[in-house]
């Protein structure tokens, strides 16, 4: 592998999963596909490329400790190609994060958070996702401007 290509995914390891992307303004839920290629994570809407994150630029991944499927792909704020961190939700969270972490060589860069996740919205602004446990999954913009996620706790064995 060349120094600029730190991915450990081969072309045969490509992966696609339906996700929900939450907008940076207003947190509107949008259906998307997350595609993992040999060198980047790509977010598409139908056949239109919406965002590409090179694995080399991926700073880290944050996920909650609840069963909500919400995760954040953190990108450098100085990367002008990116609009900020990406807030996604997947029904296949464990498989998706495993694939992203292996492909991007970020196995040690996954942060499991219990109360909240802070993320960059772009132009130096920060957003906050607050997690609380409840009986059923509910994702909505809260009165304080945060994204509020309520979900059942994961069963620990």
mmCIF file of C-alpha atoms in Angstrom:
data_model
loop_
_atom_site.group_PDB
_atom_site.id
_atom_site.type_symbol
_atom_site.label_atom_id
_atom_site.label_comp_id
_atom_site.label_asym_id
_atom_site.label_seq_id
_atom_site.Cartn_x
_atom_site.Cartn_y
_atom_site.Cartn_z
ATOM 1 C CA UNK A 1 0.000 0.000 0.000
ATOM 2 C CA UNK A 2 1.148 3.522 -0.687
ATOM 3 C CA UNK A 3 1.499 5.871 2.321
ATOM 4 C CA UNK A 4 -1.522 7.906 1.208
ATOM 5 C CA UNK A 5 -3.725 4.797 1.156
ATOM 6 C CA UNK A 6 -4.142 3.553 4.722
ATOM 7 C CA UNK A 7 -7.322 1.568 4.082
ATOM 8 C CA UNK A 8 -7.332 -2.112 4.879
ATOM 9 C CA UNK A 9 -10.350 -2.806 2.651
ATOM 10 C CA UNK A 10 -9.936 -4.538 -0.624
ATOM 11 C CA UNK A 11 -12.315 -3.778 -3.519
ATOM 12 C CA UNK A 12 -14.209 -6.968 -2.671
ATOM 13 C CA UNK A 13 -14.953 -5.584 0.825
ATOM 14 C CA UNK A 14 -17.336 -2.915 -0.438
ATOM 15 C CA UNK A 15 -20.407 -2.421 1.726
ATOM 16 C CA UNK A 16 -23.697 -0.534 1.435
ATOM 17 C CA UNK A 17 -26.321 0.102 4.093
ATOM 18 C CA UNK A 18 -29.434 2.296 4.266
ATOM 19 C CA UNK A 19 -29.025 5.106 6.816
ATOM 20 C CA UNK A 20 -30.902 8.166 7.979
ATOM 21 C CA UNK A 21 -28.880 11.394 7.802
ATOM 22 C CA UNK A 22 -29.840 14.261 10.113
ATOM 23 C CA UNK A 23 -29.345 17.744 8.641
ATOM 24 C CA UNK A 24 -27.023 20.127 10.449
ATOM 25 C CA UNK A 25 -29.772 22.772 10.540
ATOM 26 C CA UNK A 26 -33.046 21.617 12.064
ATOM 27 C CA UNK A 27 -32.035 17.939 12.166
ATOM 28 C CA UNK A 28 -34.468 16.944 9.421
ATOM 29 C CA UNK A 29 -34.244 13.188 8.818
ATOM 30 C CA UNK A 30 -33.266 12.254 5.262
ATOM 31 C CA UNK A 31 -33.046 8.713 3.844
ATOM 32 C CA UNK A 32 -29.607 7.970 2.377
ATOM 33 C CA UNK A 33 -27.259 5.090 1.537
ATOM 34 C CA UNK A 34 -23.834 4.805 3.148
ATOM 35 C CA UNK A 35 -21.391 3.164 0.729
ATOM 36 C CA UNK A 36 -17.973 2.020 1.904
ATOM 37 C CA UNK A 37 -15.434 1.806 -0.901
ATOM 38 C CA UNK A 38 -11.771 0.863 -0.748
ATOM 39 C CA UNK A 39 -10.763 4.433 0.186
ATOM 40 C CA UNK A 40 -13.789 6.441 1.322
ATOM 41 C CA UNK A 41 -17.220 6.521 2.920
ATOM 42 C CA UNK A 42 -19.765 7.901 0.454
ATOM 43 C CA UNK A 43 -23.251 9.170 1.283
ATOM 44 C CA UNK A 44 -25.731 9.065 -1.589
ATOM 45 C CA UNK A 45 -29.361 9.947 -2.173
ATOM 46 C CA UNK A 46 -30.763 7.612 -4.798
ATOM 47 C CA UNK A 47 -28.017 7.889 -7.443
ATOM 48 C CA UNK A 48 -26.752 11.364 -6.440
ATOM 49 C CA UNK A 49 -23.484 11.723 -4.512
ATOM 50 C CA UNK A 50 -24.154 13.864 -1.431
ATOM 51 C CA UNK A 51 -20.860 13.619 0.465
ATOM 52 C CA UNK A 52 -17.541 11.762 0.271
ATOM 53 C CA UNK A 53 -15.287 11.283 3.297
ATOM 54 C CA UNK A 54 -11.825 9.958 2.563
ATOM 55 C CA UNK A 55 -10.797 7.480 5.255
ATOM 56 C CA UNK A 56 -7.506 9.336 5.686
ATOM 57 C CA UNK A 57 -9.512 12.450 6.681
ATOM 58 C CA UNK A 58 -11.837 10.651 9.128
ATOM 59 C CA UNK A 59 -10.882 11.870 12.625
ATOM 60 C CA UNK A 60 -13.067 9.490 14.594
ATOM 61 C CA UNK A 61 -16.464 7.890 15.106
ATOM 62 C CA UNK A 62 -18.849 8.511 17.999
ATOM 63 C CA UNK A 63 -21.792 6.318 18.961
ATOM 64 C CA UNK A 64 -24.188 6.249 21.901
ATOM 65 C CA UNK A 65 -24.448 3.449 24.426
ATOM 66 C CA UNK A 66 -28.192 3.062 23.767
ATOM 67 C CA UNK A 67 -29.938 1.017 21.063
ATOM 68 C CA UNK A 68 -30.679 4.057 18.859
ATOM 69 C CA UNK A 69 -28.286 3.289 15.970
ATOM 70 C CA UNK A 70 -27.068 6.924 15.904
ATOM 71 C CA UNK A 71 -23.415 7.575 15.070
ATOM 72 C CA UNK A 72 -21.266 10.533 14.037
ATOM 73 C CA UNK A 73 -18.435 10.510 11.507
ATOM 74 C CA UNK A 74 -16.015 13.247 12.607
ATOM 75 C CA UNK A 75 -14.108 15.134 9.902
ATOM 76 C CA UNK A 76 -11.447 17.853 10.236
ATOM 77 C CA UNK A 77 -12.912 21.354 10.537
ATOM 78 C CA UNK A 78 -10.128 22.713 8.306
ATOM 79 C CA UNK A 79 -11.185 20.394 5.426
ATOM 80 C CA UNK A 80 -13.034 22.807 3.133
ATOM 81 C CA UNK A 81 -14.560 19.906 1.150
ATOM 82 C CA UNK A 82 -16.560 18.885 4.224
ATOM 83 C CA UNK A 83 -19.529 20.774 5.650
ATOM 84 C CA UNK A 84 -18.973 19.406 9.135
ATOM 85 C CA UNK A 85 -19.384 16.120 10.936
ATOM 86 C CA UNK A 86 -22.039 13.740 9.646
ATOM 87 C CA UNK A 87 -24.838 12.503 11.926
ATOM 88 C CA UNK A 88 -26.240 9.165 10.729
ATOM 89 C CA UNK A 89 -28.522 6.433 11.989
ATOM 90 C CA UNK A 90 -28.419 2.777 10.941
ATOM 91 C CA UNK A 91 -30.572 -0.214 11.815
ATOM 92 C CA UNK A 92 -27.388 -2.273 11.357
ATOM 93 C CA UNK A 93 -25.172 -0.175 13.650
ATOM 94 C CA UNK A 94 -22.740 -2.853 14.833
ATOM 95 C CA UNK A 95 -22.076 -4.231 11.352
ATOM 96 C CA UNK A 96 -21.847 -0.709 9.887
ATOM 97 C CA UNK A 97 -19.408 0.600 12.516
ATOM 98 C CA UNK A 98 -17.311 -2.552 12.275
ATOM 99 C CA UNK A 99 -17.026 -2.118 8.503
ATOM 100 C CA UNK A 100 -16.250 1.618 8.738
ATOM 101 C CA UNK A 101 -13.655 1.077 11.480
ATOM 102 C CA UNK A 102 -11.888 -1.712 9.577
ATOM 103 C CA UNK A 103 -12.006 -0.003 6.166
ATOM 104 C CA UNK A 104 -10.802 3.329 7.563
ATOM 105 C CA UNK A 105 -8.293 1.690 9.929
ATOM 106 C CA UNK A 106 -10.017 3.497 12.845
ATOM 107 C CA UNK A 107 -10.702 0.537 15.148
ATOM 108 C CA UNK A 108 -9.197 2.492 18.051
ATOM 109 C CA UNK A 109 -11.063 5.699 17.143
ATOM 110 C CA UNK A 110 -14.610 4.678 18.098
ATOM 111 C CA UNK A 111 -15.929 6.587 21.114
ATOM 112 C CA UNK A 112 -18.955 5.144 22.930
ATOM 113 C CA UNK A 113 -20.757 8.001 24.650
ATOM 114 C CA UNK A 114 -23.293 7.929 27.470
ATOM 115 C CA UNK A 115 -25.019 11.320 27.884
ATOM 116 C CA UNK A 116 -24.213 13.288 24.752
ATOM 117 C CA UNK A 117 -22.078 13.669 21.642
ATOM 118 C CA UNK A 118 -20.690 17.033 20.544
ATOM 119 C CA UNK A 119 -20.109 17.433 16.818
ATOM 120 C CA UNK A 120 -19.039 20.147 14.371
ATOM 121 C CA UNK A 121 -21.830 21.640 12.275
ATOM 122 C CA UNK A 122 -19.542 23.695 10.037
ATOM 123 C CA UNK A 123 -18.333 27.306 10.175
ATOM 124 C CA UNK A 124 -16.979 26.680 13.669
ATOM 125 C CA UNK A 125 -20.400 25.949 15.169
ATOM 126 C CA UNK A 126 -20.997 22.939 17.391
ATOM 127 C CA UNK A 127 -24.061 20.766 17.720
ATOM 128 C CA UNK A 128 -25.003 18.457 20.562
ATOM 129 C CA UNK A 129 -26.887 15.174 20.545
ATOM 130 C CA UNK A 130 -28.431 14.343 23.924
ATOM 131 C CA UNK A 131 -29.191 10.688 24.699
ATOM 132 C CA UNK A 132 -31.709 9.495 27.281
ATOM 133 C CA UNK A 133 -33.105 6.048 27.919
ATOM 134 C CA UNK A 134 -36.790 5.445 27.358
ATOM 135 C CA UNK A 135 -39.205 2.748 26.296
ATOM 136 C CA UNK A 136 -39.117 3.472 22.552
ATOM 137 C CA UNK A 137 -36.952 5.202 19.960
ATOM 138 C CA UNK A 138 -37.659 8.909 19.448
ATOM 139 C CA UNK A 139 -35.391 11.330 17.577
ATOM 140 C CA UNK A 140 -36.363 15.016 17.452
ATOM 141 C CA UNK A 141 -34.995 18.536 17.696
ATOM 142 C CA UNK A 142 -35.286 19.692 21.301
ATOM 143 C CA UNK A 143 -36.320 23.185 22.469
ATOM 144 C CA UNK A 144 -32.693 23.899 23.438
ATOM 145 C CA UNK A 145 -31.605 23.361 19.805
ATOM 146 C CA UNK A 146 -29.968 19.982 20.468
ATOM 147 C CA UNK A 147 -30.870 16.738 18.712
ATOM 148 C CA UNK A 148 -32.687 14.683 21.346
ATOM 149 C CA UNK A 149 -32.490 10.891 21.084
ATOM 150 C CA UNK A 150 -34.502 8.668 23.398
ATOM 151 C CA UNK A 151 -33.950 4.915 23.110
ATOM 152 C CA UNK A 152 -34.062 1.708 25.124
ATOM 153 C CA UNK A 153 -30.833 0.621 26.782
ATOM 154 C CA UNK A 154 -28.877 -2.148 25.116
ATOM 155 C CA UNK A 155 -29.306 -5.483 26.866
ATOM 156 C CA UNK A 156 -26.048 -6.343 28.576
ATOM 157 C CA UNK A 157 -25.248 -9.994 28.911
#
